[in-house]
Coordinates of C-alpha atoms and ligand atoms in Angstrom, one line a residue:
X1229 CA 33.0 11.3 -3.2
X1230 CA 30.3 13.9 -2.5
X1231 CA 31.2 17.0 -0.5
X1232 CA 29.8 16.8 3.1
X1233 CA 26.3 18.0 3.6
X1234 CA 26.0 20.6 6.3
X1235 CA 22.4 21.9 6.5
X1236 CA 21.9 24.8 8.9
X1237 CA 18.8 25.7 10.8
X1238 CA 17.3 28.5 8.7
X1239 CA 16.8 31.9 10.1
X1240 CA 13.1 31.7 9.6
X1241 CA 12.9 29.3 12.4
X1242 CA 13.9 32.0 14.9
X1243 CA 11.5 34.5 13.6
X1244 CA 8.1 35.0 15.4
X1245 CA 5.3 33.3 13.6
X1246 CA 2.8 35.9 12.5
X1247 CA -0.5 34.1 12.6
X1248 CA -2.4 30.7 12.1
X1249 CA -2.8 29.7 8.4
X1250 CA -6.5 30.0 8.4
X1251 CA -6.3 33.5 9.9
X1252 CA -8.5 32.7 12.9
X1253 CA -6.2 34.7 15.1
X1254 CA -5.2 37.7 13.2
X1255 CA -3.6 39.7 16.0
X1256 CA -1.7 38.4 19.1
X1257 CA -0.8 41.0 21.8
X1258 CA 2.8 41.1 23.0
X1259 CA 1.4 40.2 26.5
X1260 CA -0.3 37.0 25.2
X1261 CA 2.7 36.1 23.2
X1262 CA 5.0 36.5 26.3
X1263 CA 2.3 34.5 28.4
X1264 CA 2.4 31.6 25.8
X1265 CA 6.1 31.3 25.8
X1266 CA 6.5 29.8 29.3
X1267 CA 5.0 27.4 31.8
X1268 CA 5.3 24.3 29.8
X1269 CA 6.8 21.2 31.3
X1270 CA 9.8 19.4 29.6
X1271 CA 8.3 16.2 28.1
X1272 CA 11.4 14.9 26.4
X1273 CA 11.4 11.0 26.3
X1274 CA 14.5 9.1 27.2
X1275 CA 15.6 5.5 26.9
X1276 CA 13.2 4.7 24.1
X1277 CA 13.4 1.1 22.7
X1278 CA 14.1 1.0 18.9
X1279 CA 11.1 0.2 16.7
X1280 CA 10.8 -3.5 15.9
X1281 CA 11.9 -3.2 12.4
X1282 CA 15.1 -1.2 13.1
X1283 CA 17.5 -3.9 12.4
X1284 CA 15.8 -4.7 9.1
X1285 CA 15.7 -1.1 7.9
X1286 CA 19.5 -0.9 8.6
X1287 CA 20.1 -4.1 6.5
X1288 CA 18.0 -2.5 3.7
X1289 CA 20.0 0.7 3.9
X1290 CA 23.2 -1.3 3.7
X1291 CA 22.0 -3.1 0.5
X1292 CA 21.1 0.2 -0.9
X1293 CA 24.6 1.7 0.0
X1294 CA 26.3 -1.1 -1.6
X1295 CA 24.4 -0.6 -4.9
X1296 CA 25.3 3.1 -5.3
X1297 CA 28.8 3.6 -3.7
X1298 CA 30.1 7.2 -3.6
X1299 CA 26.7 8.8 -4.4
X1300 CA 24.4 10.8 -2.2
X1301 CA 21.0 9.2 -2.0
X1302 CA 17.9 11.2 -1.2
X1303 CA 14.7 9.4 -0.2
X1304 CA 11.8 11.8 0.8
X1305 CA 8.6 10.8 2.7
X1306 CA 6.5 13.3 0.9
X1307 CA 4.5 16.2 2.1
X1308 CA 0.8 17.0 3.1
X1309 CA -1.5 17.6 0.0
X1310 CA -4.1 20.3 0.3
X1311 CA -7.6 19.1 0.0
X1312 CA -9.1 22.7 0.4
X1313 CA -7.8 25.8 2.0
X1314 CA -6.2 24.7 5.3
X1315 CA -7.5 21.0 5.2
X1316 CA -5.2 18.2 4.0
X1317 CA -5.6 14.8 2.7
X1318 CA -4.6 12.0 5.0
X1319 CA -0.9 11.6 4.8
X1320 CA 0.8 8.3 3.8
X1321 CA 4.5 8.2 3.7
X1322 CA 6.2 7.2 0.6
X1323 CA 6.8 3.5 0.3
X1324 CA 10.6 3.9 -0.3
X1325 CA 11.0 6.0 2.8
X1326 CA 8.9 3.7 5.0
X1327 CA 10.9 0.7 3.8
X1328 CA 14.3 2.3 4.5
X1329 CA 13.5 4.0 7.8
X1330 CA 10.3 2.5 9.4
X1331 CA 9.3 6.2 9.9
X1332 CA 6.1 7.7 8.5
X1333 CA 6.6 11.4 9.2
X1334 CA 5.4 14.0 6.6
X1335 CA 8.3 16.2 5.3
X1336 CA 10.9 13.6 6.5
X1337 CA 13.9 12.9 4.1
X1338 CA 16.5 10.1 4.4
X1339 CA 19.8 11.0 3.1
X1340 CA 22.6 8.4 2.7
X1341 CA 25.8 10.4 2.6
X1342 CA 29.0 8.7 1.0
X1343 CA 31.6 8.5 3.8
X1344 CA 34.6 10.8 3.4
X1345 CA 37.9 9.1 2.1
X1346 CA 36.2 6.4 0.3
X1347 CA 36.7 5.8 -3.4
X1348 CA 33.5 5.8 -5.4
X1349 CA 34.0 2.1 -6.3
X1350 CA 34.1 1.0 -2.7
X1351 CA 30.8 -0.5 -1.4
X1352 CA 28.9 0.1 1.9
X1353 CA 30.3 3.5 2.6
X1354 CA 27.4 5.7 3.5
X1355 CA 26.2 7.3 6.7
X1356 CA 22.4 7.6 7.0
X1357 CA 20.8 10.8 8.5
X1358 CA 17.0 11.3 8.8
X1359 CA 16.0 14.9 8.3
X1360 CA 12.7 15.6 10.3
X1361 CA 10.7 18.5 11.6
X1362 CA 11.8 19.0 15.2
X1363 CA 9.4 19.8 18.1
X1364 CA 7.5 23.0 17.5
X1365 CA 9.3 26.2 18.7
X1366 CA 7.6 27.6 21.9
X1367 CA 9.8 30.8 21.9
X1368 CA 8.4 32.1 18.6
X1369 CA 4.8 30.9 19.1
X1370 CA 4.9 28.4 16.3
X1371 CA 3.5 25.6 18.4
X1372 CA 0.2 27.4 18.8
X1373 CA 0.1 29.9 16.0
X1374 CA 1.2 27.8 12.9
X1375 CA -1.3 25.5 11.3
X1376 CA 1.1 22.6 11.6
X1377 CA 2.1 23.6 15.1
X1378 CA 2.0 20.8 17.7
X1379 CA -1.0 22.4 19.6
X1380 CA -3.0 21.9 16.6
X1381 CA -1.8 18.7 15.1
X1382 CA -0.3 16.9 18.2
X1383 CA 3.0 16.3 19.6
X1384 CA 5.8 14.8 17.4
X1385 CA 9.0 13.2 18.4
X1386 CA 12.0 15.4 19.1
X1387 CA 15.0 14.8 17.0
X1388 CA 16.6 12.9 19.9
X1389 CA 13.6 10.7 20.4
X1390 CA 13.4 9.9 16.7
X1391 CA 17.1 8.8 16.8
X1392 CA 16.4 6.4 19.6
X1393 CA 13.4 4.9 17.9
X1394 CA 14.7 4.7 14.3
X1395 CA 18.4 4.1 15.1
X1396 CA 19.3 6.9 12.6
X1397 CA 21.0 10.1 13.5
X1398 CA 18.3 12.8 13.0
X1399 CA 18.7 16.5 12.0
X1400 CA 16.4 19.5 11.3
X1401 CA 14.9 19.1 7.9
X1402 CA 14.3 22.9 7.4
X1403 CA 17.9 23.5 6.3
X1404 CA 18.1 20.4 4.0
X1405 CA 16.8 21.8 0.6
X1406 CA 19.3 24.8 0.8
X1407 CA 22.1 22.4 1.7
X1408 CA 21.3 20.1 -1.1
X1409 CA 21.1 22.9 -3.6
X1410 CA 24.7 24.0 -2.4
X1411 CA 26.2 20.5 -2.2
X1412 CA 28.4 19.0 -5.0
X1413 CA 29.1 15.4 -6.0
X1414 CA 26.9 12.7 -7.6
X1415 CA 23.3 12.4 -6.2
X1416 CA 20.2 10.6 -6.8
X1417 CA 16.7 11.3 -5.6
X1418 CA 13.4 9.3 -5.5
X1419 CA 11.1 11.5 -7.4
X1420 CA 7.5 12.3 -7.0
X1421 CA 7.3 12.9 -3.3
X1422 CA 8.9 16.3 -2.3
X1423 CA 8.8 19.2 -4.7
X1424 CA 11.2 21.3 -2.5
X1425 CA 13.7 18.6 -2.5
X1426 CA 13.4 18.1 -6.3
X1427 CA 13.7 21.9 -7.0
X1428 CA 16.9 21.9 -4.9
X1429 CA 18.3 19.1 -7.0
X1430 CA 17.0 20.0 -10.4
X1431 CA 20.4 20.9 -11.9
X1432 CA 22.3 17.9 -10.3
X1433 CA 20.2 14.8 -11.0
X1434 CA 19.0 13.1 -14.3
X1435 CA 15.7 11.3 -14.8
X1436 CA 17.5 8.2 -15.9
X1437 CA 19.7 8.0 -12.8
X1438 CA 16.8 8.7 -10.4
X1439 CA 14.9 6.0 -12.2
X1440 CA 17.6 3.5 -11.6
X1441 CA 17.3 4.3 -7.8
X1442 CA 13.5 3.8 -7.9
X1443 CA 13.9 0.6 -9.8
X1444 CA 16.4 -0.7 -7.4
X1445 CA 14.3 0.0 -4.4
X1446 CA 11.3 -1.7 -6.1
X1447 CA 13.3 -4.8 -6.8
X1448 CA 14.8 -4.8 -3.4
X1449 CA 11.4 -5.3 -1.9
X1450 CA 10.5 -8.3 -4.0
X1451 CA 11.9 -10.8 -1.3
X1452 CA 10.3 -10.1 2.1
X1453 CA 12.3 -10.4 5.4
X1454 CA 10.8 -12.1 8.5
X1455 CA 9.5 -8.8 9.9
X1456 CA 7.7 -8.1 6.6
X1457 CA 6.2 -11.6 6.4
X1458 CA 4.9 -11.2 10.0
X1459 CA 3.3 -7.8 9.1
X1460 CA 1.6 -9.3 6.0
X1461 CA 0.2 -12.0 7.9
X1462 CA -1.1 -9.4 10.4
X1463 CA -2.7 -7.4 7.5
X1464 CA -4.4 -10.5 6.3
X1465 CA -5.7 -11.6 9.7
X1466 CA -7.3 -8.3 10.2
X1467 CA -8.8 -8.4 6.7
X1468 CA -10.2 -11.9 7.5
X1469 CA -12.0 -10.2 10.5
X1470 CA -13.2 -7.5 8.3
X1471 CA -14.7 -10.0 5.9
X1472 CA -16.4 -11.6 8.8
X1473 CA -17.8 -8.2 9.9
X1474 CA -19.2 -7.6 6.4
X1475 CA -21.1 -11.1 6.4
X1476 CA -22.7 -10.2 9.8
X1477 CA -24.1 -6.9 8.5
X1478 CA -25.3 -8.0 5.1
X1479 CA -29.0 -7.4 6.1
X1480 CA -28.1 -3.8 7.0
X1481 CA -26.4 -3.4 3.6
X1482 CA -29.5 -4.7 1.9
X1483 CA -31.5 -2.0 3.8
X1484 CA -29.0 0.7 2.7
X1485 CA -26.3 0.2 0.0
X1486 CA -22.9 -1.0 -0.8
X1487 CA -21.6 1.9 1.4
X1488 CA -22.5 0.0 4.5
X1489 CA -20.2 -2.7 3.5
X1490 CA -17.4 -0.2 2.7
X1491 CA -17.9 1.5 6.2
X1492 CA -17.9 -1.7 8.0
X1493 CA -14.7 -3.0 6.5
X1494 CA -13.1 0.5 7.0
X1495 CA -14.0 0.4 10.7
X1496 CA -12.0 -2.8 11.1
X1497 CA -9.0 -1.4 9.1
X1498 CA -8.9 1.8 11.1
X1499 CA -9.3 0.1 14.6
X1500 CA -6.8 -2.7 13.9
X1501 CA -4.4 -1.1 11.4
X1502 CA -3.6 2.3 9.8
X1503 CA -6.0 2.3 7.0
X1504 CA -7.3 0.3 4.1
X1505 CA -4.5 -0.5 1.7
X1506 CA -6.6 0.5 -1.4
X1507 CA -10.0 1.7 -2.2
X1508 CA -12.3 -1.2 -1.0
X1509 CA -14.3 -2.7 -4.0
X1510 CA -17.8 -3.5 -2.6
X1511 CA -19.5 -4.6 -5.8
X1512 CA -22.9 -6.1 -5.6
X1513 CA -24.8 -7.6 -8.5
X1514 CA -23.6 -6.4 -12.0
X1515 CA -21.2 -4.1 -10.3
X1516 CA -18.9 -7.1 -9.8
X1517 CA -18.1 -6.9 -13.4
X1518 CA -16.5 -3.5 -13.0
X1519 CA -12.9 -4.4 -12.0
X1520 CA -12.4 -1.4 -9.9
X1521 CA -15.8 -0.5 -8.6
X1522 CA -15.0 1.9 -5.8
X1523 CA -18.1 4.1 -5.9
X1524 CA -19.9 1.6 -3.8
X1525 CA -23.2 3.4 -4.0
X1526 CA -25.3 0.6 -5.4
X1527 CA -28.1 -1.6 -4.0
X1528 CA -27.4 -4.9 -2.2
X1529 CA -30.0 -7.4 -3.2
X1530 CA -30.8 -11.0 -2.1
X1531 CA -30.2 -13.4 -5.0
X1532 CA -27.1 -11.4 -6.2
X1533 CA -23.4 -11.9 -5.5
X1534 CA -21.2 -9.5 -3.6
X1535 CA -17.7 -9.3 -4.8
X1536 CA -15.8 -7.8 -2.0
X1537 CA -12.1 -7.0 -2.7
X1538 CA -10.5 -5.2 0.3
X1539 CA -7.3 -5.2 2.5
X1540 CA -6.3 -3.8 5.8
X1541 CA -3.0 -1.9 5.9
X1542 CA -1.1 -2.5 9.1
X1543 CA 0.4 0.3 11.2
X1544 CA 3.7 -0.4 9.5
X1545 CA 1.9 0.1 6.1
X1546 CA 1.9 -3.5 4.8
X1547 CA -1.3 -4.3 3.2
X1548 CA -3.4 -7.4 2.4
X1549 CA -5.3 -7.8 -0.9
X1550 CA -8.2 -10.3 -0.6
X1551 CA -11.4 -11.0 -2.7
X1552 CA -14.3 -13.2 -1.9
X1553 CA -17.4 -13.4 -4.0
X1554 CA -20.3 -14.2 -1.7
X1555 CA -24.0 -15.1 -2.3
X1556 CA -25.8 -12.2 -0.6
X1557 CA -28.6 -14.5 0.6
X1558 CA -26.1 -17.2 1.8
X1559 CA -26.6 -19.7 -1.2
X1560 CA -25.1 -19.6 -4.6
X1561 CA -27.7 -20.1 -7.6
X1562 CA -27.0 -22.8 -10.0
X1563 CA -25.3 -20.5 -12.6
X1564 CA -23.5 -18.5 -9.8
X1565 CA -22.1 -21.7 -8.5
X1566 CA -21.1 -23.0 -11.9
X1567 CA -19.1 -19.8 -12.6
X1568 CA -17.8 -19.6 -9.0
X1569 CA -16.5 -23.1 -9.1
X1570 CA -14.8 -22.6 -12.3
X1571 CA -12.9 -19.6 -10.9
X1572 CA -12.1 -21.6 -7.8
X1573 CA -10.6 -24.4 -10.0
X1574 CA -8.6 -22.0 -11.9
X1575 CA -7.3 -20.3 -8.5
X1576 CA -6.4 -23.8 -7.3
X1577 CA -4.3 -24.5 -10.3
X1578 CA -2.7 -21.1 -10.1
X1579 CA -1.8 -21.5 -6.3
X1580 CA -0.3 -24.9 -7.1
X1581 CA 2.0 -23.3 -9.5
X1582 CA 3.6 -21.0 -6.9
X1583 CA 6.9 -22.5 -5.7
X1584 CA 10.5 -21.5 -5.7
X1585 CA 12.1 -21.9 -9.0
X1586 CA 8.9 -21.6 -11.0
X1587 CA 8.6 -18.8 -13.6
X1588 CA 6.6 -15.8 -12.4
X1589 CA 4.3 -16.3 -15.3
X1590 CA 3.5 -19.9 -14.5
X1591 CA 0.6 -19.3 -12.1
X1592 CA -1.1 -17.0 -14.5
X1593 CA -0.8 -19.4 -17.3
X1594 CA -2.1 -22.3 -15.1
X1595 CA -5.2 -20.3 -14.1
X1596 CA -5.9 -19.0 -17.5
X1597 CA -5.7 -22.5 -18.9
X1598 CA -8.5 -23.7 -16.6
X1599 CA -10.7 -20.7 -17.5
X1600 CA -10.3 -21.2 -21.3
X1601 CA -11.2 -24.8 -20.8
X1602 CA -14.4 -23.8 -19.0
X1603 CA -15.4 -21.2 -21.5
X1604 CA -14.9 -23.8 -24.4
X1605 CA -16.8 -26.5 -22.4
X1606 CA -19.7 -24.0 -21.9
X1607 CA -19.8 -23.2 -25.6
X1608 CA -18.9 -19.7 -25.2
X1609 CA -15.7 -20.1 -27.2
X1610 CA -14.9 -22.6 -30.0
X1611 CA -11.9 -24.8 -29.2
X1612 CA -9.3 -26.0 -29.2
X1613 CA -8.3 -24.4 -25.9
X1614 CA -4.6 -24.0 -26.9
X1615 CA -5.7 -22.0 -29.9
X1616 CA -8.1 -19.8 -27.6
X1617 CA -5.1 -19.2 -25.3
X1618 CA -2.8 -18.3 -28.2
X1619 CA -5.2 -15.8 -29.5
X1620 CA -6.2 -14.6 -26.0
X1621 CA -9.8 -15.0 -26.7
X1622 CA -10.7 -15.9 -23.1
X1623 CA -9.6 -12.4 -22.1
X1624 CA -13.0 -11.0 -23.0
X1625 CA -14.2 -12.5 -19.7
X1626 CA -10.9 -12.9 -17.8
X1627 CA -10.0 -9.3 -18.2
X1628 CA -6.9 -8.9 -16.0
X1629 CA -3.6 -10.6 -15.1
X1630 CA -3.9 -13.3 -12.4
X1631 CA -1.9 -11.6 -9.7
X1632 CA 0.9 -9.2 -8.6
X1633 CA 3.5 -8.7 -5.9
X1634 CA 2.1 -7.6 -2.5
X1635 CA 3.8 -5.7 0.3
X1636 CA 4.0 -2.1 1.4
X1637 CA 2.2 -1.3 -1.9
X1638 CA -0.9 -3.3 -2.9
X1639 CA 0.8 -3.6 -6.4
X1640 CA 4.2 -3.9 -4.9
X1641 CA 7.5 -3.8 -6.8
X1642 CA 5.8 -2.0 -9.7
X1643 CA 8.9 -0.2 -11.0
X1644 CA 10.9 -3.5 -11.2
X1645 CA 12.3 -4.4 -14.6
X1646 CA 10.6 -7.1 -16.5
X1647 CA 13.5 -9.6 -16.1
X1648 CA 13.2 -9.1 -12.3
X1649 CA 9.4 -9.5 -12.1
X1650 CA 7.0 -10.7 -14.8
X1651 CA 9.9 -12.5 -16.7
X1652 CA 11.5 -13.5 -13.5
X1653 CA 11.6 -16.6 -11.3
X1654 CA 9.8 -17.2 -7.9
X1655 CA 12.0 -17.2 -4.8
X1656 CA 11.3 -17.9 -1.1
X1657 CA 10.0 -14.8 0.7
X1658 CA 8.1 -13.4 -2.3
X1659 CA 4.5 -12.6 -1.6
X1660 CA 2.0 -12.5 -4.4
X1661 CA -1.7 -12.5 -5.1
X1662 CA -3.5 -15.3 -7.1
X1663 CA -6.8 -13.9 -8.2
X1664 CA -8.4 -15.2 -11.4
X1665 CA -11.9 -14.0 -12.3
X1666 CA -14.6 -14.3 -14.8
X1667 CA -16.8 -11.3 -15.6
X1668 CA -19.8 -11.3 -17.8
X1669 CA -20.9 -7.7 -18.5
X1670 CA -24.6 -7.0 -18.2
X1671 CA -24.7 -5.8 -21.8
X1672 CA -22.7 -8.7 -23.2
X1673 CA -24.8 -10.0 -26.1
X1674 CA -22.3 -12.9 -26.8
X1675 CA -23.3 -14.9 -23.7
X1676 CA -26.7 -16.5 -22.8
X1677 CA -28.7 -14.1 -20.7
X1678 CA -28.3 -16.1 -17.4
X1679 CA -24.6 -15.3 -17.4
X1680 CA -25.1 -11.5 -17.8
X1681 CA -24.3 -9.3 -14.8
X1682 CA -22.3 -12.1 -12.9
X1683 CA -18.8 -11.3 -11.9
X1684 CA -16.6 -13.6 -9.8
X1685 CA -13.0 -13.1 -8.5
X1686 CA -11.3 -15.1 -5.7
X1687 CA -8.1 -13.5 -4.5
X1688 CA -5.6 -14.9 -2.0
X1689 CA -2.2 -13.8 -0.7
X1690 CA 0.4 -16.5 -1.3
X1691 CA 3.8 -16.6 0.3
X1692 CA 6.5 -18.4 -1.7
X1693 CA 8.3 -20.8 0.9
X1694 CA 11.3 -23.0 0.7
X1695 CA 9.3 -26.0 -0.6
X1696 CA 6.2 -24.5 -2.1
X1697 CA 3.9 -21.8 -0.8
X1698 CA 1.7 -20.7 2.2
X1699 CA -1.6 -19.2 1.7
X1700 CA -1.6 -16.3 4.2
X1701 CA -5.4 -15.8 3.6
X1702 CA -6.5 -19.5 4.3
X1703 CA -8.4 -18.2 7.2
X1704 CA -11.2 -17.3 4.7
X1705 CA -12.9 -20.2 3.1
X1706 CA -12.7 -20.4 -0.8
X1707 CA -14.8 -23.6 -1.9
X1708 CA -18.5 -22.7 -2.6
X1709 CA -19.9 -25.1 -0.1
X1710 CA -17.4 -23.9 2.6
X1711 CA -18.3 -20.3 1.8
X1712 CA -22.0 -21.1 2.4
X1713 CA -21.3 -22.9 5.7
X1714 CA -19.0 -20.1 6.9
X1715 CA -21.7 -17.5 6.1
X1716 CA -24.4 -19.5 7.8
X1717 CA -22.3 -19.8 10.9
X1718 CA -21.6 -16.1 11.1
X1719 CA -25.1 -15.2 10.6
X1720 CA -26.2 -17.3 13.5
X1721 CA -23.5 -16.2 15.8
Ligands
LIG1080 N1 -7.6 -4.6 -5.4 C1 -6.6 -4.5 -6.5 C2 -6.2 -5.7 -7.0 O1 -6.7 -6.8 -6.7 O2 -5.2 -5.9 -7.6
MN1081 MN1 -7.8 -7.1 -4.9
MN1082 MN1 -4.9 -7.9 -6.3

């Protein structure tokens, strides 16, 4: 049993703030400071409805509690990262924190505190507290003089409001690090997000035990609950609209660059969601053979293909991950179609292998088998196909695995143990991508010239259901003739 955690509001909170971080206001007269203290309305909000996922986050915390009885568990959201001087990168809360709280506030920390009186072997005995920065102090001028004061960065929720919204008791985070440093008892922390929390716990945790916590939270996310499946569908639906937007502006991209495509998709992501879930790959022509082409500064030319791999992240941080490889002028050339149709056939085989009870690897094996068959049939590899697969020779052109788990992270559940993921079994509620590809580098002298510089990937987001699977991204056509008809329709619209 851990000793009770009793953070106090630090003294610094009462002291007057000296000046704004960037030094724009080096001196403040006593008269102005006095003036700024008063004349502000009470804007406290009451009777707030809990966020939609509050019941789900409570169930996730209960599962975590049961796994680590008697131990204090510390899950930070993370802090702002400086870009330069007093400007910061856009903040994105840690996946573990968002999963367990539904909150996305910088500097927030969730602590699961073992309940007093319970033996360490008893399950389910934790109280959750969320530690947050309260509303800015108006007495000491923090709200207008500090760079992170609400006057500069916007109103945040009071602790009372946060409690109503999240369904978790909230306390002031500013006393937390000191309290953690003083506390006794077993503790685990999700590392990599909050340096102050880590410094406070440095003598109390071990890398191995902290990793067990991270692994557990990664594996817990493999099966999505009903709320999560709804969010993933929202992410995909916005992504479908983003792809439609791109088809409509291909002429503008031809006149400028791949950046026009990137910006167009980003607009949809920001208007309908929180952000893009990962850097959009807007790869025209031979750039399609570079797996993570995110520079997006190349030309967009008629006659070439555009490989667009992009996903909208919802306001609750769930992301889609979809790829279509489109003929920029609306029609695939003969060689483009041949390669595209092979990847399509491979993807069909992969999707058909996604069902509950199947091994996770099955869809990859099914997709790779088709691609190896094609490469042998085209004379690029010598058969038999089984020998090619055994030696992995097809990988010169297939390059990557055929998919991954999808959720809050684009490569979700990445810390899961092999037996719970790549060597595991599919279950209803898992969501994964199926994304085979063929990539012929522009300088690959082992293939006929007509293949060189062509890259094709088709990627869909597949939910494992009770009796098979559901393609969440079926709203975008995949067959080559259907892609052409869809593009023609959008260009006319
Ligand atoms: N967009 C990264 C991936 O497809 O895995
Ligand atoms: Mn992708
Ligand atoms: Mn992917």
